[in-house]
Structures are given as structure tokens and as C-alpha cells.
Amino acid sequence: MLFEKQAMIRHESGVHARVAAMIVQKSMDIYQKYKCRMHLRTKNSGRFEIQGLMPIVALKIVRGETVWVSAEGDKAEQAVEIMVVFLEGDFTVHTPNEMREVDQLLHENAFTAEQIFSSMANGLIVTNQHDIITVCNPAAARIIGIHESDAIGKKVEDVVPNTRLNIVNKTGEGEIASRQMMGKAMTITNRTPIVIDGEVRGAIAVFEDISALEKVKWEFYEVKELQERLQLILESVQDGICVVSKTGEVIYVNPSYLRIVNRESKQVLGTNVYEVAPQGTRCTVLKTGKSEINSFSKKRDGTMVVANVNPIMVDGEISGVVSVVKNITEVQNLLEKLSTMSAKAEYLEQELLRTKKTNKAFERYIGSSGRILDLLAMATKAATSIATVLIRGESGTGKELVAEGIHYASSRAKGPFIRVNCGAIPSALLESELFGHEKGAFTGAVKQKLGKFELANHGTIFLDEIGEMDKNMQVKLLRALQQKEFDRVGGETTVKVDVRIIAATNRALEEMVRQETFRDDLYYRLNVIPLFLPPLRERVEDIPLLTEHFIKKLSEKAGKQVKGITSEALGVFMAYKWPGNVRELENIIERVITLMDADYISIEHLPSYITGEIVMKEVKSFECGAVLPWEEYEKQIISNALKRCGSFNAASKLLKLTHKTVATKAKKYGLV
Ligand SMILES: Nc1ncnc2c1ncn2[C@@H]1O[C@H](COP(=O)(O)OP(=O)(O)OP(=O)(O)O)[C@@H](O)[C@H]1O
Ligand SMILES: [Mg+2]
């Protein structure tokens, strides 16, 4: 049975903490005696059991307010009566025992409040009306970076820099959600005044360390910025980029992609590659998870594209594909253009080289035939490098002249040009000739001698007749060429030189390599730039020029006034095979000039083996073995001589017959 009765609070300051503690204390006493639990309610609150003082304090019951006391049980009425009397009393403490009990209760309840503050994650600072800190919880101390005990009892402005609690105290106006640095932490603070009976009695600051939040915010900003930057890059690259989701849906394309495929974004975005291009590379990669590089395809409008398609893997699983597409129609066009251009450029370069005046250093090398112009162009080019040159050509074709030309056309022209005839020096001496020797290196080495390599330092060494070098020496030469250094014979110190090498031979080196008489490694080392000098018989058109050159040069040398050569004699020169090439031509002209006494070289001055060879050769053109009537031969010989010489006079000289005989026979055979 519930019994309830109202009571009016008459205590001057209402139900404050001590009063509440006394009420709790009374309720406990009553329970002891009557075994019924006391309940309380006000006009604003529901009914609750009187146990702790905080809920009672929280009701803020003031003087004159009515409360309802209730209890259940047999003795409820008595119990309620006792409590009502107590509530309407003046709450004076009568005995020290009562006082202790109340204090105990207050203490226990105050302890609970402190526990709450200590457990708060938020910082809490409370000041009184004099701005003295009365509460500073551990969270506050930690955030500010101080010790709690250093704060309590101090002026708030001495403990918390930039505090505004004193201002709140003064103005009575709260400040909500203000951000501020406290120690090293970024905090967000609520400051509220403590207003009691319309008067500001202090202020409370509750604040939270939001540094972690702040960091997350920055990270978020960074991610956003990165995303924007990436977006910008993707939008501005020339390559088309298409991103497809795990399910095949096109989720991103950049403007270049749309341009390449000639579509608008709404025609592409949201389509599914499994539907629009089931055989395509994107589908393959979605299925296999393996990148496809350089996959070519032709679009409907004829554009050629090449795509690199890569899977997007997240935690080891395919979460989509990204395809990077290039329009190679342009590239292909450019490639074609490029190849025509480079072919053209190459041709023009060749032409330029041919027409370009060959270096003056080659002036002594006479010739204007196509093959010679090509050769000199090559030689001029070779002169600009320091690569080894291997000059090939029959005896007397001018290998040494060309070697000299290369040296003087090169940047080493001011350095020495040293010639070594590898064929003329006995192989026993060649090593010391090339590399030098120390005094006493061998019998006869009475003093130190510098080798040709050392002499040629900063210049060119010309290894003539390289094909004649024996294999022993080839090894030593190869070592010197590879290491650009060598030892003098009988010497210990290694000599380093800077020498450009030109070698020459009239031997078929390849054949010698095959027969193992010439080392292949040496051959490859020498044969960097091969130059082939054509034999004179293959550039007959140069014979007049050469003849004129030699007549001038050699008649001066002989102190004679030879003016030239007759066309018949020149004809003989042009028909002759010149096994000794230019050297032979030079020698014959020199001999003729020395012996003759005329203004012009004519057929009769020429040695008979030249003239004879021509006639005989033409006679040999009769079918071998067939024997013809004498007159047939005679007719053929006269006819050949006339064709070659162009006049009875010259023909008669060539045939060593009289003018009259030749004329008569020509008439007889109907050759006029
Ligand atoms: N194109 C040329 N113009 C002028 N003179 C030349 C020409 N070719 C060769 N000679 C002359 O012919 C002679 C032989 O030339 P060189 O010694 O250079 O020939 P080579 O090829 O080295 O012959 P070998 O293999 O016999 O040594 C030299 O007197 C040289 O001046
Ligand atoms: Mg030579």
C-alpha cells in the first residue's frame, strides 16, 4: 500500500548539497527502523527512491516549494510522517555524530563528481568569480601540458595562456566552439559562465583536443588536392584514358580519349565493355588480370590506335582496368614522312659530299671520275674522325697518297705523319722499329731508340703493306692497338701514345684471314673504315687528266718543254690495261720524256709492249683455234689500227709500216 504526503520546504537556502545529504541520511535511518524505502517527487520530477544526494540537489528545490514523500509497506504511514516532519524542519545539525555522517555522505558524493571529471576525455577548467581555478581535470592538464596541482588555486590567466574564462566571468556571456592552440594541441572550447541567482559566480571551460581531427582534415584536403591534380593531369594529357569498373562499366574517360574515338562523353560513359566490345582488350584484361601492351586496333572511321591496357588491382583483386590509347594514325603518317625525309636527307648528304670540294689535302690525288669523287668524299669524311682506316687497292693506285691526304685533312695535320713499310723491314727488326728499344736490349742496341709509334705521337702512323706482317708481329701490333700502349723492346715502362692509325695493303686480306695467315681480330680492328682505290683500268676517263698532270710535272723535272700528247698516243694509253696502275703510267711518261726530243708524245715514243699488246689483243679476238686466210688477219689488223688511231699516219706508226702501205691495204680491204 503506497502512502504519500506532501511537505513544504522551509529551509532558508532550499535543498542544497548539505541538506540533500541530511535527507539521504534520514531516509537511511527510517529504513533501518521501518524497513520501508522512502520516495520523493516534485511537481517537475517523477517519483524516485531517496538514495544518493545528487539527484536531490539536481531538483534545485527552493524555499516554499512543495514536495511529495511516499513509501510502501506496513509502516509506510509512520515513515512518511517522520520524513515530512524532517523535510519541513530547519535542518540544523545537532550532534557531532550526525555531522560526521553528513560529511561522510557529502564526501562520498563529492568523490563521485571528481571521478566524473577525472574520467572525462574533455578538458575541464572551472574558475570562481575571482578567476581562481577551482577545477582542472587530468584531461585539461594533459592538453595544456601542465600538472593539475599546478593549476588549482591559481589565477586562470597565469595557467592558461590566451584564456578567455576571465572575460566570460566578467561579461557573463558564453563562447561556444572557439578554436585555439593550447600547448601543442589544437582545441575547440566551450566557455560558459556559472550563473547562480542571476549572478556570475565563475566560469567553466570544456575543451577537446582536435589535433587528430585536424590531421585527418589536412589529410582529407591533401587527398582532395591530389585528386584535383590528377584530374587536371588526366584531362590535359594527349593520350586517351579510359577506366572501366570491375563489372565492365566505363566509369571515366578523359577528353583525349573522346577525341581519339570521336565520341561524346554521354555516348561512352556508363556503357559496358562486355556489351560494346566483348572481344576487346579491356574485356580480356578484366577476365585475365594480365596487362596487354601495344594492342593495335582499327576504329570504324579508319583511325589506327594502339592501347596499353592494365588491370587495377586492389588487395590482390581486379577492381577494374585502365586503358591508355594513342592515335597512331598521326604517328604512322609522321613515320612515313620521316622515312622519306631521312632517305632524302641521306641522298642530299651524299650528293653534298660529292659536290663539296674535297679537302685540299687530296689535291695531289688526281682524278675526276665518279668513283674517285666518291672515294675522296669518303676519305674526307674519314679524316674528320680518328677511326682506323684501311686502304685497299692494287699496287700503284695511290694508297700512300690517300693516307697522307687523310692525315693532312685531319685535325692532326700539324702532328707527324710517320710511314712504316711493314713489308720492307725484316720481321726480326720490325718490333723495335715500331715500338723502339732500350739501350742493350739486344746485340747492336747501343743506345735507346724511339719507335715509330712514339714518333707518331699526336699524329698519324701509316702502316703500309700491312698484309706482309708476320703473325708474331700481328699479335704485338694488336695489343698496342687495343691498349694504346706498349713496351719498348727490352724496356719495362709502358709507353702511352695518342696515334691515329691508317693501314694499307694490296693483298686480299679476307683470303689471308681464311687461310689463317692474317689474324682475324687484327683484321677487324683495322678494317673500321675501309677505302677501296679502283685500279686505273676501271677509271679510264681519268687517264687524260693523269697524263696531262704527269707530262707537266715530269717535263719540268727533266728540264724539257713537252707540250702534250697526241690523241693517238692517248688512245693507246686508254686502251692499255695498266697492271702497274698510276705508278706505271707515271713511270712510262717519265721514261718517254727522258728519251724523246719532240713537243708531243706520240705513238712512236711509246714502248712496244704497250702498243703491241693492244694490236695483239685485238688479233686475239679472232676465234681461237680457227685458222683463217692471211688476208683476213691483215684486214683485221689494219682495221683495228685505223679505228684506234684515226689516221693513216698514226696507224702506220703504230704498225711500224709506211704510210703508203697502210693506205694501199686500207683501200684494198675497203676500210676507207
Ligand atoms: N690519283 C693519283 N694522282 C696522282 N698521282 C698518283 C695517283 N695515284 C698514284 N699516284 C702516284 O703513283 C705512285 C704510286 O702511288 P702510291 O705509292 O701511293 O701507290 P700504292 O697504292 O701505295 O702502291 P703500292 O701498293 O705499290 O705501294 C706515286 O708516285 C703517286 O704519286
Ligand atoms: Mg704503297
XYZ file of C-alpha atoms and ligand atoms in Angstrom:
704
model
C 0.000 0.000 0.000
C 1.515 3.309 -1.087
C 1.303 6.155 1.284
C 2.133 9.638 0.106
C 2.129 13.018 1.777
C 3.280 16.465 0.803
C 5.747 18.608 2.634
C 6.799 22.209 2.230
C 10.457 23.072 2.333
C 11.045 25.871 4.762
C 14.806 25.873 4.901
C 16.174 29.255 4.032
C 18.528 28.214 1.217
C 16.363 25.422 -0.129
C 17.710 21.908 -0.675
C 21.416 22.435 -1.258
C 24.042 19.715 -1.030
C 24.253 19.512 2.781
C 20.503 19.466 3.121
C 20.267 16.784 0.468
C 22.891 14.773 2.352
C 20.849 15.072 5.519
C 17.708 13.913 3.702
C 19.557 10.856 2.414
C 20.884 10.217 5.896
C 17.329 10.438 7.325
C 15.982 8.089 4.714
C 18.618 5.518 5.658
C 17.683 5.872 9.356
C 13.990 5.377 8.551
C 14.758 2.291 6.521
C 16.685 0.875 9.468
C 13.690 1.360 11.721
C 10.635 0.740 9.497
C 12.077 -1.314 6.662
C 10.444 0.791 4.006
C 12.111 2.735 1.285
C 11.438 6.436 1.036
C 10.497 8.057 -2.305
C 10.306 11.655 -3.370
C 8.817 13.657 -6.216
C 8.300 17.325 -7.014
C 5.871 18.971 -9.372
C 8.578 18.779 -12.047
C 10.000 15.319 -11.461
C 8.865 11.721 -11.342
C 8.924 9.619 -8.162
C 12.309 8.272 -7.225
C 13.887 6.497 -4.315
C 15.931 8.622 -1.982
C 19.395 7.091 -2.222
C 22.077 9.498 -3.485
C 22.210 13.207 -2.840
C 22.986 14.352 -6.398
C 19.538 13.618 -7.834
C 18.012 15.602 -4.979
C 20.403 18.519 -5.448
C 19.637 18.423 -9.131
C 15.963 19.192 -8.388
C 17.047 22.623 -7.139
C 14.252 22.706 -4.629
C 13.828 26.205 -3.228
C 12.298 27.543 -0.065
C 8.498 27.303 -0.059
C 8.385 24.590 -2.705
C 6.186 21.571 -2.152
C 7.497 18.022 -2.428
C 5.726 14.653 -2.136
C 7.113 11.950 0.131
C 5.912 8.383 -0.283
C 6.629 4.867 0.903
C 5.143 1.370 0.737
C 4.689 -1.248 3.403
C 3.056 -1.744 6.766
C 4.804 1.121 8.436
C 4.663 3.422 5.457
C 2.438 5.959 7.110
C 4.660 6.389 10.146
C 7.769 6.507 7.988
C 6.290 9.154 5.693
C 5.107 11.209 8.645
C 8.617 11.212 10.095
C 10.165 12.259 6.783
C 7.603 15.071 6.274
C 8.358 16.488 9.665
C 12.036 16.271 8.859
C 11.674 17.997 5.499
C 9.691 20.831 6.980
C 12.301 21.311 9.712
C 15.274 23.672 9.730
C 17.961 21.041 9.013
C 20.193 22.030 11.844
C 22.797 19.516 12.836
C 22.569 18.640 16.449
C 25.224 16.104 17.308
C 28.826 15.666 16.171
C 27.833 12.150 15.130
C 25.144 13.485 12.808
C 27.670 15.969 11.444
C 30.186 13.195 10.699
C 27.616 11.151 8.884
C 26.549 14.106 6.748
C 30.166 14.965 5.991
C 30.788 11.346 5.085
C 27.894 11.421 2.634
C 28.992 14.717 1.190
C 32.477 13.378 0.839
C 31.361 10.211 -0.888
C 29.210 12.168 -3.303
C 31.898 14.809 -3.945
C 34.286 11.978 -4.708
C 31.886 10.743 -7.339
C 31.876 14.159 -9.006
C 35.665 14.217 -9.084
C 35.644 10.748 -10.540
C 33.418 12.008 -13.325
C 35.761 14.889 -14.055
C 38.790 12.610 -13.993
C 37.211 10.204 -16.390
C 36.265 12.874 -18.895
C 38.141 12.866 -22.178
C 37.397 16.573 -22.480
C 39.403 19.105 -20.599
C 37.501 20.893 -17.869
C 38.535 24.056 -16.087
C 36.326 25.824 -13.592
C 37.064 29.209 -12.070
C 35.317 31.108 -9.323
C 34.254 34.731 -9.517
C 37.821 35.799 -8.705
C 39.162 33.887 -11.720
C 40.827 31.364 -9.449
C 40.902 27.845 -10.833
C 38.852 25.525 -8.664
C 38.702 22.539 -11.005
C 41.285 21.371 -13.531
C 40.738 17.784 -14.606
C 43.556 15.473 -15.827
C 42.466 15.800 -19.456
C 42.767 19.592 -19.198
C 46.172 19.336 -17.556
C 47.357 16.910 -20.251
C 46.111 19.069 -23.120
C 47.621 22.256 -21.691
C 50.778 20.384 -20.735
C 50.811 21.157 -17.001
C 50.236 19.303 -13.750
C 46.781 19.530 -12.173
C 48.213 20.581 -8.842
C 49.968 23.492 -10.534
C 46.618 24.831 -11.649
C 44.247 24.611 -8.713
C 44.162 27.809 -6.671
C 45.985 29.885 -9.308
C 44.702 32.743 -11.405
C 43.461 31.286 -14.649
C 45.393 33.771 -16.802
C 48.636 32.610 -15.157
C 47.965 28.996 -16.048
C 46.198 29.038 -19.412
C 47.723 31.401 -21.938
C 45.110 33.232 -24.040
C 42.402 32.157 -21.676
C 39.059 33.906 -22.015
C 37.472 32.497 -18.876
C 38.180 35.772 -17.052
C 36.332 37.620 -19.821
C 33.400 35.225 -19.644
C 33.445 35.765 -15.896
C 33.291 39.487 -16.376
C 30.741 39.650 -19.183
C 28.657 36.663 -18.197
C 28.449 35.688 -21.849
C 29.426 32.244 -23.006
C 31.569 31.481 -26.022
C 30.775 28.372 -27.944
C 33.050 26.309 -30.205
C 36.038 28.600 -30.320
C 39.222 27.117 -31.769
C 42.546 27.805 -30.181
C 46.011 26.343 -29.698
C 46.689 25.067 -26.186
C 50.223 23.913 -25.675
C 50.868 21.870 -28.812
C 47.265 20.919 -29.296
C 44.573 22.450 -31.418
C 41.449 22.607 -29.285
C 37.846 23.516 -29.567
C 36.432 25.111 -26.427
C 33.050 25.931 -24.935
C 33.167 28.577 -22.204
C 30.141 29.230 -20.088
C 29.564 31.418 -17.075
C 28.278 29.854 -13.826
C 25.256 31.908 -13.004
C 23.684 31.442 -9.596
C 20.764 33.541 -8.513
C 21.314 35.785 -11.512
C 24.878 36.447 -10.538
C 28.009 35.266 -12.279
C 29.886 33.099 -9.792
C 32.565 31.744 -12.009
C 33.130 30.195 -15.408
C 33.606 26.768 -16.968
C 35.722 25.824 -19.941
C 35.208 22.457 -21.562
C 37.622 21.752 -24.395
C 38.668 18.961 -26.647
C 41.980 18.187 -28.321
C 41.107 18.115 -32.016
C 44.698 17.740 -33.305
C 43.939 14.234 -34.578
C 40.795 15.509 -36.226
C 42.753 18.404 -37.643
C 45.308 15.959 -39.082
C 42.546 13.944 -40.666
C 41.157 17.185 -42.074
C 44.511 18.009 -43.626
C 44.854 14.524 -44.965
C 41.483 14.901 -46.462
C 42.496 18.216 -48.003
C 45.644 16.638 -49.401
C 43.731 13.746 -50.858
C 41.318 16.207 -52.387
C 44.125 18.291 -53.789
C 45.875 15.218 -55.148
C 42.659 14.122 -56.719
C 42.216 17.516 -58.346
C 45.783 17.500 -59.578
C 45.401 14.013 -61.008
C 42.189 15.047 -62.622
C 43.930 18.004 -64.217
C 46.749 15.796 -65.492
C 44.349 13.249 -66.870
C 42.401 15.982 -68.592
C 45.434 17.530 -70.194
C 47.415 14.511 -71.420
C 47.386 13.741 -75.097
C 46.861 10.023 -74.545
C 43.327 8.812 -74.261
C 42.486 7.281 -70.890
C 39.504 5.082 -70.200
C 38.721 3.489 -66.858
C 36.391 0.531 -66.656
C 34.886 -0.857 -63.450
C 35.033 -4.456 -62.296
C 31.689 -5.094 -63.948
C 32.815 -3.649 -67.260
C 31.148 -0.280 -66.954
C 33.039 2.690 -68.389
C 33.414 4.998 -65.396
C 35.925 7.561 -66.612
C 37.236 8.860 -69.924
C 39.414 11.903 -70.455
C 38.869 14.453 -73.252
C 41.702 12.984 -75.336
C 40.007 9.607 -75.277
C 36.793 11.118 -76.571
C 38.729 12.948 -79.265
C 40.511 9.783 -80.371
C 37.377 7.667 -80.523
C 35.425 10.615 -81.898
C 32.598 10.295 -79.374
C 30.849 12.400 -76.791
C 31.150 11.539 -73.167
C 27.484 10.595 -72.800
C 27.894 8.083 -75.621
C 30.704 6.372 -73.760
C 30.281 6.808 -70.011
C 28.082 4.168 -68.463
C 28.312 1.789 -71.408
C 29.505 -1.710 -70.649
C 32.525 -3.078 -72.469
C 31.110 -6.586 -72.234
C 28.306 -5.348 -74.471
C 30.012 -2.836 -76.762
C 33.329 -4.633 -77.260
C 33.112 -8.173 -75.920
C 36.147 -9.263 -77.970
C 38.164 -6.207 -76.958
C 41.334 -5.999 -74.941
C 39.602 -4.359 -71.975
C 37.385 -7.404 -71.561
C 40.342 -9.741 -71.885
C 42.259 -7.877 -69.194
C 39.184 -7.753 -66.939
C 38.996 -11.521 -67.230
C 42.701 -12.425 -67.061
C 44.059 -9.650 -64.873
C 47.112 -9.541 -67.148
C 48.329 -6.355 -68.833
C 48.055 -6.126 -72.605
C 50.695 -3.884 -74.089
C 50.707 -2.399 -77.601
C 47.445 -3.864 -78.710
C 46.611 -2.407 -82.102
C 43.147 -1.867 -83.408
C 41.445 -0.014 -86.192
C 38.400 2.104 -85.439
C 35.387 2.235 -87.682
C 36.489 5.580 -89.128
C 39.886 4.162 -90.072
C 41.947 5.636 -87.253
C 44.660 3.309 -86.083
C 45.055 3.173 -82.336
C 47.431 1.400 -80.046
C 46.357 0.696 -76.478
C 48.065 -0.363 -73.285
C 45.517 -1.947 -71.002
C 46.374 -2.632 -67.379
C 44.306 -4.181 -64.621
C 43.622 -2.104 -61.497
C 44.399 -4.414 -58.611
C 43.106 -3.681 -55.120
C 44.193 -6.084 -52.375
C 45.107 -8.654 -54.985
C 41.774 -8.489 -56.749
C 40.843 -6.958 -60.101
C 38.790 -3.878 -59.420
C 38.743 -2.658 -62.999
C 41.019 -1.815 -65.929
C 42.599 1.331 -67.247
C 43.267 1.650 -70.924
C 45.711 4.195 -72.340
C 45.109 4.824 -76.003
C 47.224 6.588 -78.609
C 46.098 7.578 -82.035
C 48.904 6.259 -84.187
C 47.401 7.345 -87.460
C 49.342 10.567 -86.890
C 52.407 8.684 -85.725
C 52.286 6.434 -88.742
C 51.932 9.376 -91.069
C 54.848 11.016 -89.319
C 56.868 7.827 -89.528
C 56.287 7.625 -93.234
C 57.173 11.273 -93.627
C 60.236 10.762 -91.504
C 61.496 7.848 -93.511
C 61.073 9.700 -96.808
C 62.708 12.734 -95.271
C 65.646 10.779 -93.938
C 66.094 8.989 -97.253
C 66.088 12.372 -98.926
C 68.484 13.779 -96.386
C 70.814 10.845 -96.842
C 70.755 11.282 -100.596
C 71.383 15.007 -100.285
C 74.207 14.400 -97.864
C 75.819 12.012 -100.324
C 75.360 14.491 -103.124
C 76.737 17.275 -100.999
C 79.769 15.205 -100.115
C 80.372 14.512 -103.784
C 79.997 18.092 -104.884
C 81.758 19.530 -101.889
C 85.285 20.400 -102.771
C 87.320 17.640 -101.322
C 89.861 18.718 -98.829
C 92.914 20.478 -100.273
C 94.995 17.752 -98.707
C 93.745 15.491 -101.506
C 94.726 17.859 -104.313
C 97.709 15.748 -105.201
C 95.463 12.794 -105.815
C 94.338 13.292 -109.400
C 91.040 12.058 -110.731
C 87.564 13.307 -111.522
C 85.730 10.106 -112.335
C 82.650 9.276 -110.272
C 84.443 6.556 -108.368
C 87.299 8.857 -107.426
C 84.922 11.602 -106.304
C 83.082 9.082 -104.128
C 86.348 7.813 -102.762
C 87.645 11.271 -101.913
C 84.334 12.129 -100.268
C 84.698 9.073 -98.079
C 88.325 9.895 -97.326
C 87.396 13.470 -96.415
C 84.766 12.139 -94.054
C 87.217 9.634 -92.578
C 89.631 12.480 -91.924
C 87.154 14.098 -89.557
C 87.187 11.065 -87.253
C 90.047 9.289 -85.551
C 88.807 5.872 -86.575
C 91.293 3.464 -88.110
C 91.264 3.470 -91.893
C 92.216 0.503 -94.014
C 93.163 1.466 -97.569
C 92.882 -1.266 -100.174
C 93.900 -1.242 -103.782
C 96.210 -2.752 -106.341
C 99.843 -1.731 -106.429
C 100.344 1.795 -107.708
C 96.785 3.003 -107.173
C 97.918 5.754 -104.803
C 97.295 4.254 -101.341
C 100.079 6.250 -99.775
C 98.842 9.462 -101.351
C 95.391 8.893 -99.906
C 96.822 8.061 -96.460
C 98.794 11.290 -96.483
C 95.740 13.169 -97.653
C 93.702 11.846 -94.726
C 96.388 12.890 -92.277
C 96.708 16.392 -93.656
C 92.964 16.808 -93.884
C 92.555 15.752 -90.250
C 92.866 17.778 -87.072
C 96.238 16.101 -86.575
C 97.686 17.757 -89.691
C 100.163 19.641 -87.529
C 101.351 16.376 -85.939
C 103.750 13.959 -87.627
C 102.826 11.563 -90.447
C 105.001 8.522 -89.968
C 105.138 5.795 -92.585
C 106.271 2.272 -91.826
C 106.660 -0.220 -94.643
C 105.820 -3.405 -92.830
C 106.827 -5.468 -95.852
C 110.259 -3.964 -96.316
C 111.538 -4.394 -92.762
C 112.756 -7.842 -91.693
C 110.325 -9.176 -89.113
C 113.074 -9.509 -86.516
C 113.602 -5.753 -86.628
C 110.024 -4.668 -87.075
C 109.168 -4.749 -83.384
C 111.978 -2.435 -82.422
C 111.157 -0.309 -85.461
C 107.576 0.138 -84.326
C 107.969 0.253 -80.562
C 111.580 1.294 -80.076
C 114.127 -0.352 -77.828
C 116.149 0.362 -74.731
C 119.915 0.511 -74.760
C 121.318 -3.026 -74.575
C 118.012 -4.681 -75.415
C 119.824 -6.850 -77.929
C 123.246 -7.076 -79.546
C 123.677 -3.936 -81.536
C 121.303 -1.875 -79.450
C 123.985 0.554 -78.415
C 121.611 3.311 -77.469
C 117.956 3.861 -76.761
C 115.811 4.216 -79.859
C 112.304 5.638 -80.142
C 109.842 3.559 -82.126
C 107.677 4.819 -84.966
C 104.648 4.772 -82.688
C 106.317 7.185 -80.296
C 107.462 9.365 -83.167
C 103.923 9.476 -84.461
C 102.521 10.683 -81.104
C 99.726 13.236 -81.723
C 99.962 12.424 -85.412
C 99.283 9.528 -87.730
C 101.147 6.303 -88.271
C 100.762 4.759 -91.721
C 101.267 1.003 -91.623
C 101.911 0.279 -95.298
C 101.886 -3.244 -96.684
C 100.210 -4.490 -93.504
C 99.490 -7.794 -95.253
C 103.207 -8.624 -95.207
C 103.488 -8.571 -91.411
C 104.219 -11.950 -89.827
C 101.827 -13.456 -87.315
C 104.097 -12.901 -84.331
C 104.228 -9.239 -85.035
C 100.495 -9.139 -85.705
C 99.880 -10.173 -82.067
C 102.128 -7.405 -80.751
C 100.559 -4.822 -83.006
C 97.066 -5.888 -81.981
C 97.975 -5.445 -78.305
C 99.347 -1.975 -78.966
C 96.209 -1.028 -80.914
C 93.849 -2.351 -78.256
C 95.571 -0.801 -75.270
C 97.011 2.255 -76.989
C 100.216 1.480 -75.115
C 103.223 -0.807 -75.494
C 106.635 -1.599 -74.042
C 109.873 -0.715 -75.748
C 111.907 -3.793 -76.597
C 113.968 -4.622 -73.501
C 112.124 -1.937 -71.576
C 109.953 -2.155 -68.530
C 107.945 1.049 -68.526
C 104.821 1.125 -70.594
C 104.638 3.863 -73.202
C 101.294 5.508 -73.854
C 100.707 7.255 -77.147
C 97.963 9.102 -78.937
C 98.243 7.958 -82.527
C 95.811 7.685 -85.407
C 96.266 4.559 -87.473
C 95.972 4.182 -91.211
C 96.912 0.850 -92.744
C 97.183 -0.150 -96.383
C 97.643 -3.293 -98.396
C 97.265 -4.624 -101.912
C 96.732 -8.121 -100.578
C 93.381 -9.860 -100.307
C 93.266 -9.757 -96.520
C 89.971 -11.680 -96.287
C 91.539 -14.569 -98.144
C 94.549 -14.394 -95.823
C 92.242 -14.461 -92.797
C 90.597 -17.561 -94.247
C 93.967 -19.193 -94.699
C 94.929 -18.053 -91.203
C 97.956 -16.122 -92.326
C 96.359 -12.910 -91.098
C 94.729 -12.688 -87.656
C 91.021 -12.050 -87.888
C 90.969 -9.930 -84.705
C 93.623 -7.629 -86.151
C 91.735 -7.504 -89.438
C 88.530 -6.370 -87.705
C 90.402 -3.827 -85.627
C 91.985 -2.284 -88.731
C 89.011 -2.527 -91.030
C 86.969 0.200 -89.316
C 86.728 2.474 -92.336
C 87.680 0.558 -95.489
C 88.623 2.599 -98.567
C 88.930 0.828 -101.912
C 91.056 2.516 -104.573
C 89.903 1.463 -108.035
C 92.529 0.211 -110.493
C 93.315 2.587 -113.335
C 91.691 0.342 -115.955
C 88.402 0.852 -114.175
C 88.600 4.618 -114.422
C 89.885 5.103 -117.960
C 88.231 8.520 -118.085
C 90.869 9.792 -115.639
C 93.772 8.810 -117.922
C 93.860 12.099 -119.952
C 93.880 14.129 -116.727
C 96.593 11.993 -115.159
C 98.661 12.018 -118.372
C 98.474 15.769 -118.610
C 99.395 16.061 -114.922
C 102.418 13.809 -115.247
C 103.654 15.389 -118.505
C 103.624 18.756 -116.805
C 105.245 17.548 -113.634
C 107.846 15.288 -115.212
C 108.903 17.507 -118.105
C 109.586 20.232 -115.584
C 111.601 17.743 -113.589
C 113.535 16.698 -116.693
C 114.003 20.304 -117.840
C 112.115 19.728 -121.086
C 109.306 21.551 -122.865
C 106.959 18.676 -123.680
C 103.634 20.281 -124.563
C 101.341 17.283 -124.568
C 100.396 14.014 -126.146
C 98.832 13.160 -129.494
C 95.340 11.787 -129.496
C 96.607 8.511 -130.987
C 99.091 8.008 -128.199
C 96.445 8.921 -125.650
C 94.199 6.378 -127.322
C 96.844 3.751 -126.740
C 97.085 4.756 -123.072
C 93.358 4.460 -122.711
C 93.278 1.020 -124.222
C 96.149 -0.357 -122.194
C 95.342 -2.415 -119.057
C 97.858 -0.745 -116.681
C 98.691 -3.642 -114.355
C 101.000 -1.208 -112.503
C 98.238 1.404 -112.370
C 99.097 5.084 -111.908
C 102.666 4.316 -110.903
C 103.179 2.533 -114.239
C 101.631 5.446 -116.141
C 103.876 7.854 -114.296
C 106.948 5.712 -114.953
C 106.232 5.338 -118.679
C 105.665 9.051 -119.091
C 108.870 9.773 -117.214
C 110.831 7.362 -119.408
C 109.292 8.704 -122.630
C 110.024 12.303 -121.658
C 113.610 11.480 -120.778
C 114.214 9.776 -124.101
C 112.212 11.884 -126.588
C 113.015 15.064 -128.405
C 109.633 16.223 -129.688
C 106.940 18.625 -128.481
C 104.261 15.982 -128.259
C 104.352 12.412 -127.089
C 103.183 10.241 -129.962
C 102.757 6.551 -130.552
C 106.296 6.025 -131.789
C 107.616 7.181 -128.416
C 105.671 4.577 -126.585
C 107.242 1.252 -125.615
C 106.190 -1.512 -127.941
C 104.790 -3.695 -125.194
C 102.018 -1.204 -124.812
C 101.209 -0.676 -128.463
C 101.909 -4.320 -129.284
C 99.672 -5.562 -126.587
C 96.755 -3.644 -127.981
C 97.095 -4.931 -131.520
C 97.795 -8.452 -130.376
C 94.866 -8.374 -128.059
C 92.584 -7.353 -130.839
C 94.011 -10.030 -133.109
C 93.326 -12.497 -130.343
C 89.722 -11.591 -130.747
C 89.667 -13.957 -133.696
C 88.202 -17.184 -132.627
C 90.924 -19.275 -131.100
C 91.858 -22.393 -132.978
C 90.252 -21.343 -136.273
C 92.861 -20.696 -138.953
C 91.880 -18.054 -141.485
C 93.462 -16.906 -144.759
C 96.343 -14.451 -144.123
C 94.454 -11.592 -145.669
C 91.709 -11.908 -143.142
C 94.254 -11.284 -140.354
C 95.827 -8.426 -142.275
C 92.446 -6.782 -142.857
C 91.561 -7.089 -139.189
C 94.892 -5.641 -138.013
C 94.698 -2.628 -140.369
C 91.076 -2.041 -139.429
C 91.869 -2.119 -135.680
C 94.827 0.214 -136.068
C 92.766 2.716 -138.074
C 89.901 2.589 -135.597
C 92.265 3.197 -132.749
C 94.448 5.869 -134.304
C 92.045 7.646 -136.613
C 94.622 8.421 -139.370
C 96.868 6.538 -141.816
C 99.806 8.392 -140.354
C 99.248 7.284 -136.781
C 98.230 3.784 -137.804
C 101.385 3.376 -139.853
C 103.473 4.436 -136.861
C 101.651 2.017 -134.609
C 102.080 -0.840 -137.094
C 105.650 0.198 -137.966
C 104.740 0.272 -141.667
C 104.987 3.100 -144.184
C 102.100 5.490 -144.640
C 101.736 4.279 -148.234
C 101.467 0.576 -147.280
C 98.758 1.266 -144.748
C 96.819 3.457 -147.212
C 97.025 0.883 -150.018
C 95.947 -2.013 -147.794
C 93.104 0.017 -146.339
C 91.848 0.730 -149.833
C 92.292 -2.943 -150.783
C 90.166 -4.132 -147.870
C 87.608 -1.408 -148.365
C 88.394 0.205 -144.986
C 88.468 3.840 -146.114
N 95.493 9.501 -108.358
C 96.794 9.804 -108.421
N 97.140 11.048 -108.741
C 98.428 11.382 -108.827
N 99.414 10.543 -108.582
C 99.118 9.298 -108.238
C 97.780 8.881 -108.134
N 97.742 7.572 -107.770
C 99.027 7.198 -107.683
N 99.834 8.228 -107.952
C 101.271 8.196 -107.992
O 101.609 6.853 -108.251
C 102.708 6.463 -107.464
C 102.322 5.278 -106.661
O 101.441 5.689 -105.700
P 101.443 5.050 -104.238
O 102.806 4.770 -103.785
O 100.589 5.869 -103.425
O 100.725 3.686 -104.605
P 100.427 2.483 -103.705
O 98.970 2.212 -103.899
O 100.913 2.732 -102.362
O 101.191 1.286 -104.369
P 101.946 0.047 -103.710
O 100.855 -0.894 -103.297
O 102.740 -0.471 -104.831
O 102.699 0.615 -102.588
C 103.115 7.629 -106.633
O 104.187 8.310 -107.226
C 101.911 8.510 -106.647
O 102.269 9.856 -106.604
Mg 102.483 1.972 -101.360
